[in-house]
Coordinates of C-alpha atoms and ligand atoms in Angstrom, one line a residue:
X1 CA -11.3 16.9 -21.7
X2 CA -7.8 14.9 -22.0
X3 CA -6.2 15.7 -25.1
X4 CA -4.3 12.4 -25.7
X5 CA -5.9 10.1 -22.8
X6 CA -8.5 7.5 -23.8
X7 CA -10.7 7.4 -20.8
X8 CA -12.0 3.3 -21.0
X9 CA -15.8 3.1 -21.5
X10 CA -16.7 0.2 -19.6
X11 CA -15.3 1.7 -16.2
X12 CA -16.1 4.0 -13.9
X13 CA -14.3 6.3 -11.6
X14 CA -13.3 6.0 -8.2
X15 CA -14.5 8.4 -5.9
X16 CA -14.3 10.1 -2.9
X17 CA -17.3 10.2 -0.7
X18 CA -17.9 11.3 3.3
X19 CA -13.8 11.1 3.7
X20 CA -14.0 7.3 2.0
X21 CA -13.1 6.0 -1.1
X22 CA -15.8 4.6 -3.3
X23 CA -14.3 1.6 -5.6
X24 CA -16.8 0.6 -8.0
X25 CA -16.4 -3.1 -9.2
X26 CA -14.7 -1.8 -12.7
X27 CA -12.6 1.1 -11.2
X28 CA -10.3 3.5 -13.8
X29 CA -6.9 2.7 -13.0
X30 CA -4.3 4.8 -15.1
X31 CA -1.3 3.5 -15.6
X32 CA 2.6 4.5 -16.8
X33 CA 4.5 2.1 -18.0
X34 CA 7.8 3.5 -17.5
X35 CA 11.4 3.7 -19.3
X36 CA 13.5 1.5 -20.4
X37 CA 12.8 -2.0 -18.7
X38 CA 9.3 -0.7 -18.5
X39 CA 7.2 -2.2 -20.7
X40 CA 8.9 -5.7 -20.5
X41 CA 7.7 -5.7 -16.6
X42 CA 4.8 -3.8 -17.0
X43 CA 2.8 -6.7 -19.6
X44 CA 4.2 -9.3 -17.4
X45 CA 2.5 -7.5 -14.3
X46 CA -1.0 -6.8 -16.3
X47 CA -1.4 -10.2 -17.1
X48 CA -0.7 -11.0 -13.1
X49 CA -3.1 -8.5 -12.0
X50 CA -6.0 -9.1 -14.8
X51 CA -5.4 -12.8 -14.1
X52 CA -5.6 -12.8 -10.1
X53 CA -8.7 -10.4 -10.2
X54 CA -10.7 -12.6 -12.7
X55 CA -10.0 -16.0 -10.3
X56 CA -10.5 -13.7 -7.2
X57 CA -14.1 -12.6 -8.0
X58 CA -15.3 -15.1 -11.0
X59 CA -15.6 -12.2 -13.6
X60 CA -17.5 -9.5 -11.2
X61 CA -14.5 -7.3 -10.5
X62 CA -12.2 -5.8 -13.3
X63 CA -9.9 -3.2 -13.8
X64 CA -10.6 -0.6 -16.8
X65 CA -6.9 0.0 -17.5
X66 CA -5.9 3.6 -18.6
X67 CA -2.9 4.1 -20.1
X68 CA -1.2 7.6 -19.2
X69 CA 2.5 9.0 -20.2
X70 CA 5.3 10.8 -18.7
X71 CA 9.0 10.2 -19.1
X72 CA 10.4 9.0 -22.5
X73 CA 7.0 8.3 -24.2
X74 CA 5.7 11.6 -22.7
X75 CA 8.5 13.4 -24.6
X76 CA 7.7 11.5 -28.3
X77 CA 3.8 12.3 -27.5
X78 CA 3.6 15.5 -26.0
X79 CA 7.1 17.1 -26.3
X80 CA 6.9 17.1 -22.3
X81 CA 8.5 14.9 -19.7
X82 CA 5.5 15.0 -17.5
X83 CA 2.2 16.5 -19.2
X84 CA -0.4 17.9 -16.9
X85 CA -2.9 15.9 -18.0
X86 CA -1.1 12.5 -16.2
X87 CA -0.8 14.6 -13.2
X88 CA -4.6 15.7 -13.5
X89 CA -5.2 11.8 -14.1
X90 CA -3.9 10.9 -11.0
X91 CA -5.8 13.7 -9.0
X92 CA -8.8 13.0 -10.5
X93 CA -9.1 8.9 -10.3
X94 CA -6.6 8.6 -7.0
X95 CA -5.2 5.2 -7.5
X96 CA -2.6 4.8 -10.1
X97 CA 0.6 2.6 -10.8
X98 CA 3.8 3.2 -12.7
X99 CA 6.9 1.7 -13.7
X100 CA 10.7 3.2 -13.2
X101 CA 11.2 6.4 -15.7
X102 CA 14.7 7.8 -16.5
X103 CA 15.9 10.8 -15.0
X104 CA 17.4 13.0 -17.8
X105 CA 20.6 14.3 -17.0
X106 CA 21.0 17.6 -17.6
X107 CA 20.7 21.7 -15.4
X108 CA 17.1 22.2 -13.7
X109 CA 15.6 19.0 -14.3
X110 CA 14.4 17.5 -11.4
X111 CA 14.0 13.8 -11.0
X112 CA 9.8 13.3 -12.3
X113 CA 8.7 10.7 -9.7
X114 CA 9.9 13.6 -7.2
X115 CA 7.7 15.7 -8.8
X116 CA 5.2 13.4 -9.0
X117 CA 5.0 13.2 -5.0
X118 CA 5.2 16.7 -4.6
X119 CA 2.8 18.1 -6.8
X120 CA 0.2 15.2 -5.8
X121 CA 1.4 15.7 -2.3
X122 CA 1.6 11.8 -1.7
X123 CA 3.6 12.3 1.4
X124 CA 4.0 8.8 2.7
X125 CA 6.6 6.5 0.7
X126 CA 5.6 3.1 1.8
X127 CA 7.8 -0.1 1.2
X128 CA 7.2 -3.6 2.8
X129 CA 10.0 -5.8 2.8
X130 CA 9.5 -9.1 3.6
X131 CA 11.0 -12.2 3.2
X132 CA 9.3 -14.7 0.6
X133 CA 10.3 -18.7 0.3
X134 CA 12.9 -19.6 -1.9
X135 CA 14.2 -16.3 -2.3
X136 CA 18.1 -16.1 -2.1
X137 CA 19.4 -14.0 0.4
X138 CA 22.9 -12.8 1.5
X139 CA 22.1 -13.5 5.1
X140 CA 21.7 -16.5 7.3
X141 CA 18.3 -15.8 8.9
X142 CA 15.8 -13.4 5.8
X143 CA 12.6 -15.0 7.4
X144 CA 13.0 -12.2 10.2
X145 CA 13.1 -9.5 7.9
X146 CA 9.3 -8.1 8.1
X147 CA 9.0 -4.7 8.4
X148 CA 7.1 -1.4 6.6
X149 CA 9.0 1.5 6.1
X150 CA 7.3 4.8 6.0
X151 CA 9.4 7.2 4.3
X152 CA 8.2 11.1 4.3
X153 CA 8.4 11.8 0.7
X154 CA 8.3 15.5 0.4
X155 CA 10.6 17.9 1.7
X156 CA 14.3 17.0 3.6
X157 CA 17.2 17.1 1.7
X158 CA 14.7 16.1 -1.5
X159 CA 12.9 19.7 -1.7
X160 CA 14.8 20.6 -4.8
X161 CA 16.1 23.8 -3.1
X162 CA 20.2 23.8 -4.0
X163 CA 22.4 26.2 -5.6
X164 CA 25.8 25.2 -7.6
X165 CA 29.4 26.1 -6.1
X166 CA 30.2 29.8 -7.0
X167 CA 26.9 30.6 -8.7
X168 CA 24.8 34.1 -7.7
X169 CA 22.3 32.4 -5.4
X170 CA 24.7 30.4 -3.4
X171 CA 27.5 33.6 -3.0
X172 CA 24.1 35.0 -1.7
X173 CA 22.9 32.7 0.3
X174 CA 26.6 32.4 2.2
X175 CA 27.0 35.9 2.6
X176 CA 24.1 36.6 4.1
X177 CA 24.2 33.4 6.8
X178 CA 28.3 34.5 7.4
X179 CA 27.4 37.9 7.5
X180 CA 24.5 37.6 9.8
X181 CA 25.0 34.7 11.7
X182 CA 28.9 34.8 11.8
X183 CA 29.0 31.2 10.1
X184 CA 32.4 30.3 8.6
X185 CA 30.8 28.6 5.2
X186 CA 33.5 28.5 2.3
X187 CA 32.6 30.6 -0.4
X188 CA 33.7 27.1 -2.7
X189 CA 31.0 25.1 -1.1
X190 CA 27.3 24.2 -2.8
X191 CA 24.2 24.8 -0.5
X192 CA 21.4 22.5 -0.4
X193 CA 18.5 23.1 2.5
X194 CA 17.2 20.7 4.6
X195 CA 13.7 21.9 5.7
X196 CA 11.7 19.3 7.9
X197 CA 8.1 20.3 9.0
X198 CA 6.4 19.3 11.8
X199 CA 3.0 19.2 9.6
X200 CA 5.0 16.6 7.3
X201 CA 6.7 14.7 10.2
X202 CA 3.4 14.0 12.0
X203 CA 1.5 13.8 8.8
X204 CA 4.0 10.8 8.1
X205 CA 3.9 9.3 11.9
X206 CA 0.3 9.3 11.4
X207 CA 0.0 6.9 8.6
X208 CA 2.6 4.7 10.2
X209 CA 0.4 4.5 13.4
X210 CA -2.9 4.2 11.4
X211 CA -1.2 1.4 9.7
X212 CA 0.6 0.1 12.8
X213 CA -3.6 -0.3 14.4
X214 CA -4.7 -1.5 11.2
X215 CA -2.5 -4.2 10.7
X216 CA -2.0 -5.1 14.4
X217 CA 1.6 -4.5 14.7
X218 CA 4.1 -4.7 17.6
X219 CA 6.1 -1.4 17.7
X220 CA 7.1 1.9 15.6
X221 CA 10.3 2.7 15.4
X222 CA 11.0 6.5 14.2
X223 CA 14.5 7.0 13.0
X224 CA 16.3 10.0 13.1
X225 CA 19.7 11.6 13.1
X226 CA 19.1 14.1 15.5
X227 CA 22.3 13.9 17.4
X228 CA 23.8 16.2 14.6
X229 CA 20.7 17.7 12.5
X230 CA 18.5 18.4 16.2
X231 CA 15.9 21.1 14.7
X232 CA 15.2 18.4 11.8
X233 CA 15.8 15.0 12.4
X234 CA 16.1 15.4 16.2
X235 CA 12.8 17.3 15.6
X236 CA 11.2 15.1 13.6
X237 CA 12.0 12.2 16.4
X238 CA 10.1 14.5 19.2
X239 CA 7.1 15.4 17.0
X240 CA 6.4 11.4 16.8
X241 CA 6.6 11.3 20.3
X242 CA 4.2 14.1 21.0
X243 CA 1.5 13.0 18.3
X244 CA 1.5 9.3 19.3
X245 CA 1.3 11.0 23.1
X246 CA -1.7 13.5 21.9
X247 CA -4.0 12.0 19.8
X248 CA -3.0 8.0 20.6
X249 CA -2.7 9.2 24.4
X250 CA -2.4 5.5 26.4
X251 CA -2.4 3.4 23.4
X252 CA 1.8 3.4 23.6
X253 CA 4.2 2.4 25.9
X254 CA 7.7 3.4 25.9
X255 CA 10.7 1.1 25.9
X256 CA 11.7 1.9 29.1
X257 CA 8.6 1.5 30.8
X258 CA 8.4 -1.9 28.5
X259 CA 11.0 -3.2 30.5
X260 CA 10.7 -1.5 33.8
X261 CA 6.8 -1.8 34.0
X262 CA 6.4 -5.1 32.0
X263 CA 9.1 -6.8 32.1
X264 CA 9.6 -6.4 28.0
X265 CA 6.3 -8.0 27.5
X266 CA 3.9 -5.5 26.0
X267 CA 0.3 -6.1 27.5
X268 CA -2.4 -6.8 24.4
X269 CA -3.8 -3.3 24.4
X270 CA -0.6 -1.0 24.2
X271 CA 2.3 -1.0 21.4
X272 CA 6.1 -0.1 21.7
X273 CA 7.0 3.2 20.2
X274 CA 11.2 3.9 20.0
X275 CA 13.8 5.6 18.1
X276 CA 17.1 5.0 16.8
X277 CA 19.8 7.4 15.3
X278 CA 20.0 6.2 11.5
X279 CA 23.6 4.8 11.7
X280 CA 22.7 2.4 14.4
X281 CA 19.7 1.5 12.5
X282 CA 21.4 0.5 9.6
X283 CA 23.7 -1.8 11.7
X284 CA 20.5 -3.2 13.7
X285 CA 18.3 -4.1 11.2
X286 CA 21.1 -6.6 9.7
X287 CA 22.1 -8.1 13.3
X288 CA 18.2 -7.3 15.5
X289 CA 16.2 -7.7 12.1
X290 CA 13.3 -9.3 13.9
X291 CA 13.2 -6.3 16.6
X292 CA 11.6 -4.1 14.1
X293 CA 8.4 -3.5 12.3
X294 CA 6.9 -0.9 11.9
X295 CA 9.3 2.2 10.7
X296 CA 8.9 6.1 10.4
X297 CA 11.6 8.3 8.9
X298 CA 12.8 11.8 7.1
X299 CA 13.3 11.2 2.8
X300 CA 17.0 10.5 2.8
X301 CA 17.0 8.0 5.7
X302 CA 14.3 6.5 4.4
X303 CA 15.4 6.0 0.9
X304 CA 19.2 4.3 2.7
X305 CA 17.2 2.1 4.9
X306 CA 14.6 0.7 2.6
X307 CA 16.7 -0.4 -0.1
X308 CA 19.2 -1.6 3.2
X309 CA 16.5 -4.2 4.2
X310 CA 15.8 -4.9 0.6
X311 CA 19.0 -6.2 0.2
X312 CA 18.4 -9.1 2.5
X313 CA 15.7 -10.5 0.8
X314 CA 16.3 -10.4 -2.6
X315 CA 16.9 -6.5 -3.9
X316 CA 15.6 -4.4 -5.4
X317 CA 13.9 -6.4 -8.2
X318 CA 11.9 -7.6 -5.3
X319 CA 10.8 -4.6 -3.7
X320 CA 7.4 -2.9 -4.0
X321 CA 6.3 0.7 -3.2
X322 CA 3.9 2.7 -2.9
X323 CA 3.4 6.9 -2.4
X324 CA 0.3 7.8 -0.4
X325 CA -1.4 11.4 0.7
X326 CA -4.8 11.6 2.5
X327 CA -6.1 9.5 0.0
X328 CA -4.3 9.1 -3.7
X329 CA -1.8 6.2 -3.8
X330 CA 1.0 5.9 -6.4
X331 CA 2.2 2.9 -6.9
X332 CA 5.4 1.8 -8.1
X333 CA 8.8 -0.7 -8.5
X334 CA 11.3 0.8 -6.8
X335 CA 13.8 0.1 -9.3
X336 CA 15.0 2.3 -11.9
X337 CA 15.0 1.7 -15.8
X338 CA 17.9 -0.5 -16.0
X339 CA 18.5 0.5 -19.8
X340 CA 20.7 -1.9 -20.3
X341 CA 18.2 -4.4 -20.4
X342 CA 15.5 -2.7 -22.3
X343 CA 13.3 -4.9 -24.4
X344 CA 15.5 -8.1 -23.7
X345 CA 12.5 -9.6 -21.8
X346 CA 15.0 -10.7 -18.9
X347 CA 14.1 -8.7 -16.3
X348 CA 12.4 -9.3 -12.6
X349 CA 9.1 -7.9 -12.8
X350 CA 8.2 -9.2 -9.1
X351 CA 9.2 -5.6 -7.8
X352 CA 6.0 -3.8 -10.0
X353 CA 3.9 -7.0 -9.1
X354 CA 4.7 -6.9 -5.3
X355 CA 3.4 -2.7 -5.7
X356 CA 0.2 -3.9 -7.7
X357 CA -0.6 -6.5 -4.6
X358 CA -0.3 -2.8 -2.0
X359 CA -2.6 -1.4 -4.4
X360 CA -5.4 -4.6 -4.4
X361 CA -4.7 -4.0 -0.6
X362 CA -5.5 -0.4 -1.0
X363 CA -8.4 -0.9 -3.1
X364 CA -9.6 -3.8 -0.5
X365 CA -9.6 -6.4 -3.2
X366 CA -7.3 -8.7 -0.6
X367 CA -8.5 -12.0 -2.1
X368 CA -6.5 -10.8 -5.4
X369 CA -3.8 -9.6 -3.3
X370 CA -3.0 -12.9 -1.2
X371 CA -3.4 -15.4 -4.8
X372 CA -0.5 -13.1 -6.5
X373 CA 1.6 -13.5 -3.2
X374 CA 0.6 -17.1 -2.7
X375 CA 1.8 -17.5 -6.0
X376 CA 5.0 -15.4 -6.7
X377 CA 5.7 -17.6 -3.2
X378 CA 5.2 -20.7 -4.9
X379 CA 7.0 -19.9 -8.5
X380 CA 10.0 -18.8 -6.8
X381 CA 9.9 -22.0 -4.6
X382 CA 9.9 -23.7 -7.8
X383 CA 13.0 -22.3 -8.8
X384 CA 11.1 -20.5 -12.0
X385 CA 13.0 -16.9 -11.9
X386 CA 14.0 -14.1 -13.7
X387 CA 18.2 -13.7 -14.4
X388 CA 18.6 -12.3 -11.1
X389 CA 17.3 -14.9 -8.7
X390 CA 18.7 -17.5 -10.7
X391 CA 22.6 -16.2 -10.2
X392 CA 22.2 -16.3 -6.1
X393 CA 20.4 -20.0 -6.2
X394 CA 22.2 -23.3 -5.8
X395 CA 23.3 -25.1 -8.6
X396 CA 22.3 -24.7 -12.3
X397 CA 19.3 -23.0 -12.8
X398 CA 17.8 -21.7 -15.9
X399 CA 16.6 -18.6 -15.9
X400 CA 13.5 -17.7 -16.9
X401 CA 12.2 -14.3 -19.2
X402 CA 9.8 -11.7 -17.8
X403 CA 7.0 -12.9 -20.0
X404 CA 8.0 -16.4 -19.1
X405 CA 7.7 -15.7 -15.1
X406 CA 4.5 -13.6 -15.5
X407 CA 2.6 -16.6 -16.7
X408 CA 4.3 -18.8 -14.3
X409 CA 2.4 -16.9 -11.3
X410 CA -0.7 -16.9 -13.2
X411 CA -0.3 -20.7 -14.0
X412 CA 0.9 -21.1 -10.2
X413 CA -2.5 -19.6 -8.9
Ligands
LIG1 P1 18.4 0.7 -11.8 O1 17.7 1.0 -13.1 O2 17.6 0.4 -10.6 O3 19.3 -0.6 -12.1 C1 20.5 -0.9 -11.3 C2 20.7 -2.4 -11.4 O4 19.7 -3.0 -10.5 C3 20.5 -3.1 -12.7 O5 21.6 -3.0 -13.5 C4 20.2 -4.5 -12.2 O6 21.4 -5.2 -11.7 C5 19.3 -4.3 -11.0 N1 17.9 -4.2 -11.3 C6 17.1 -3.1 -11.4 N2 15.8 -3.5 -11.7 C7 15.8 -4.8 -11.8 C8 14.8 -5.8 -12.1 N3 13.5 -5.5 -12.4 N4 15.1 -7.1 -12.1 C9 16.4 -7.5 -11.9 N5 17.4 -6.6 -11.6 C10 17.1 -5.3 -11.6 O7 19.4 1.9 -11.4 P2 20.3 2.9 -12.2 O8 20.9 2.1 -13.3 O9 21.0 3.6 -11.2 O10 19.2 3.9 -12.8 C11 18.8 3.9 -14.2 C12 17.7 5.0 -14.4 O11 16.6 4.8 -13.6 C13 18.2 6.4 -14.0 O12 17.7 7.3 -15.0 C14 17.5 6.7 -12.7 O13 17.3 8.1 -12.6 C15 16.2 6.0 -12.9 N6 15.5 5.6 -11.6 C16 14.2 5.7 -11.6 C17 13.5 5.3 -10.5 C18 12.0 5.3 -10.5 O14 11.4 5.6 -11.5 N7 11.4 5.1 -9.4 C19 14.2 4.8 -9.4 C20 15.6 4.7 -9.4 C21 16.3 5.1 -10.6 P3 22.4 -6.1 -12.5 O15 23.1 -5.2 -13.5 O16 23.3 -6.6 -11.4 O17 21.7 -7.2 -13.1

């Protein structure tokens, strides 16, 4: 029984059946609403959401809203930064959405939508970027922008597993490796480990290519840095290659043999798998955006590139994501708290709005999905936007507040 959860009685859960999830037409959703900026885009999002499923289906699908805690009002509540009971929410009714939550500073305390991942072992971070109307944008061409990153969200550099400069652990940990495998590390230096698995890597590839089938998509791009890391990153680059050459065997071409065999024309039944070393990627995906599409990558590449292509069409406030495993899904704005903005109502609540339109998608409520698109299109077109659109557009424009914005999409439906 949850101790401070009120479990809504007019839903019902969502469950799992014969490796499928069952979404009834009033499905549980818990839901955090985060730190700082929080709760300003969180009731801007909600009324979106509640809104968009009520015109989608005239009243026959709703979403029982549960609220559950972790971060700041987890602390006041529970004394705990992340109860079990929230983690046990999420397990138990698989789709759930959060806003940012702060990070507290301090020895041993690791970052709680890390945790989150982990624990739930949600090992696919997955953010669309894609250019939308009216949106500002640093570059001359945002409309090729479209791709889907798929970040592995568990392990790399993002495992936790680091000892401080000169503390027991690390003196230990560098004389052992000098000692027994003659490595010159300073005895001045921190150690962090980098372990990349082949179960995660292909785990991730997989979801990519599922995705990539799905969703009819050109090419996957897996991006690496294994001309320096090679038993990680250059690993992680030839596990792709073997699993989309296993269990996708002659559904993928190559880029060589696109061009030797087809003449860079991909015939209707195959799709392009490549790879790029990360630095290069970064570069490409500003001056070849439209080149790339589909993208899988380890955790800190991942977390670079995304907000990279973010930039280009409108930043971070504008950028959803979400964190799947086999079949949870965490969605969440990829921003953080922003506290200096907390409770001003100023805020771009697009980036938790854009994650809630992934999660209709996930749930397979897509007529939902495409009005709050259609209409965060149209808004934005309209030049009705938050503080930070408003600075990059042309001539004056008043900004709008969160609350302001939220009922602009729901007017704009
Ligand atoms: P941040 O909260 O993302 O804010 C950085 C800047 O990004 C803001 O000052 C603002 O820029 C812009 N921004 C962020 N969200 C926006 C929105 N919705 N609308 C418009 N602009 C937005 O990053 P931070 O200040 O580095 O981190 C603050 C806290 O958030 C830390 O405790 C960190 O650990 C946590 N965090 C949490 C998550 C998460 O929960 N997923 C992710 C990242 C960080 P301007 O000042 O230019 O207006």
């Amino acid at each position: 029984m949850p101790e401070k959860l009120k479990v809504p009685s007019e839903g019902s859960p969502i469950v799992l059946k014969n490796g499928k999830l069952v979404i009834p037409d009033r499905p549980i959703i818990p839901f955090i609403e985060g730190d700082g900026i929080g709760p300003d885009i969180w009731r801007a999002a909600q009324l979106v959401f509640d809104a968009a499923v009520a015109k989608a289906y005239s009243g026959s699908k709703k979403i029982a809203w549960m609220e559950i805690y972790a971060g700041e009002k987890a602390k006041k509540l529970y004394n705990e930064w992340l109860p079990a009971e929230t983690v046990e929410a999420i397990r138990s009714y698989y789709i759930a959405i959060k806003g940012p939550l702060t990070t507290p500073i301090g020895g041993g305390f690791r970052s709680l939508n890390v945790t989150l991942r982990q624990v739930l072992n949600l090992y696919a971070c997955i953010r669309p970027v894609k250019y939308y109307q009216g949106v500002p944008s640093p570059v001359k061409n945002p409309e090729k922008m479209n791709v889907i990153v798929f970040r592995e969200n568990t392990e790399d550099v993002y495992s936790g597993i680091e000892w401080a400069m000169g503390s027991p652990e690390a003196k230990k940990v560098i004389d052992y490796l000098n000692k027994e495998f003659k490595t010159h590390i300073p005895q001045d230096a921190g150690i962090g480990i980098k372990p990349i698995s082949k179960t995660a890597s292909q785990n991730l590839v997989r979801k990519a290519i599922e995705y990539l089938k799905q969703h009819n998509r050109a090419s996957l791009t897996l991006v690496h840095k294994g001309n320096i890391m090679k038993y990680t990153e250059g690993a992680f680059k030839e596990w792709g290659y073997e699993l989309a050459n296993d269990q996708y065997a002659g559904q993928f071409i190559t880029e060589n043999e696109l061009w030797e065999r087809y003449r860079g024309n991909a015939p209707q039944d195959k799709k392009v798998i490549k790879d790029r070393i990360a630095d290069n990627m970064l570069q490409q995906i500003l001056t070849r955006t439209d080149e790339y599409d589909v993208i899988a990558t380890p955790n800190l590449n991942g977390d670079y590139l995304s907000d990279a292509c973010a930039a280009q069409v409108g930043g971070l406030g504008m950028a959803p994501g979400a964190n799947i495993g086999d079949y949870h899904g965490l969605f969440e704005a990829t921003h953080g708290t922003a506290p200096k903005y907390a409770g001003q109502d100023k805020v771009n609540p697009s980036s938790v709005i854009l994650s809630g339109v992934l999660m209709l998608q996930y749930l397979q409520w897509t007529k939902a999905a495409d009005l709050i698109e259609a209409a965060i299109e149209k808004t934005i077109m309209k030049k009705q936007v938050t503080y930070d659109l408003a600075r990059q557009l042309e001539g004056k424009v008043k900004p709008l507040k969160t609350s302001e914005f939220g009922q602009a999409i729901v007017d704009n439906f």
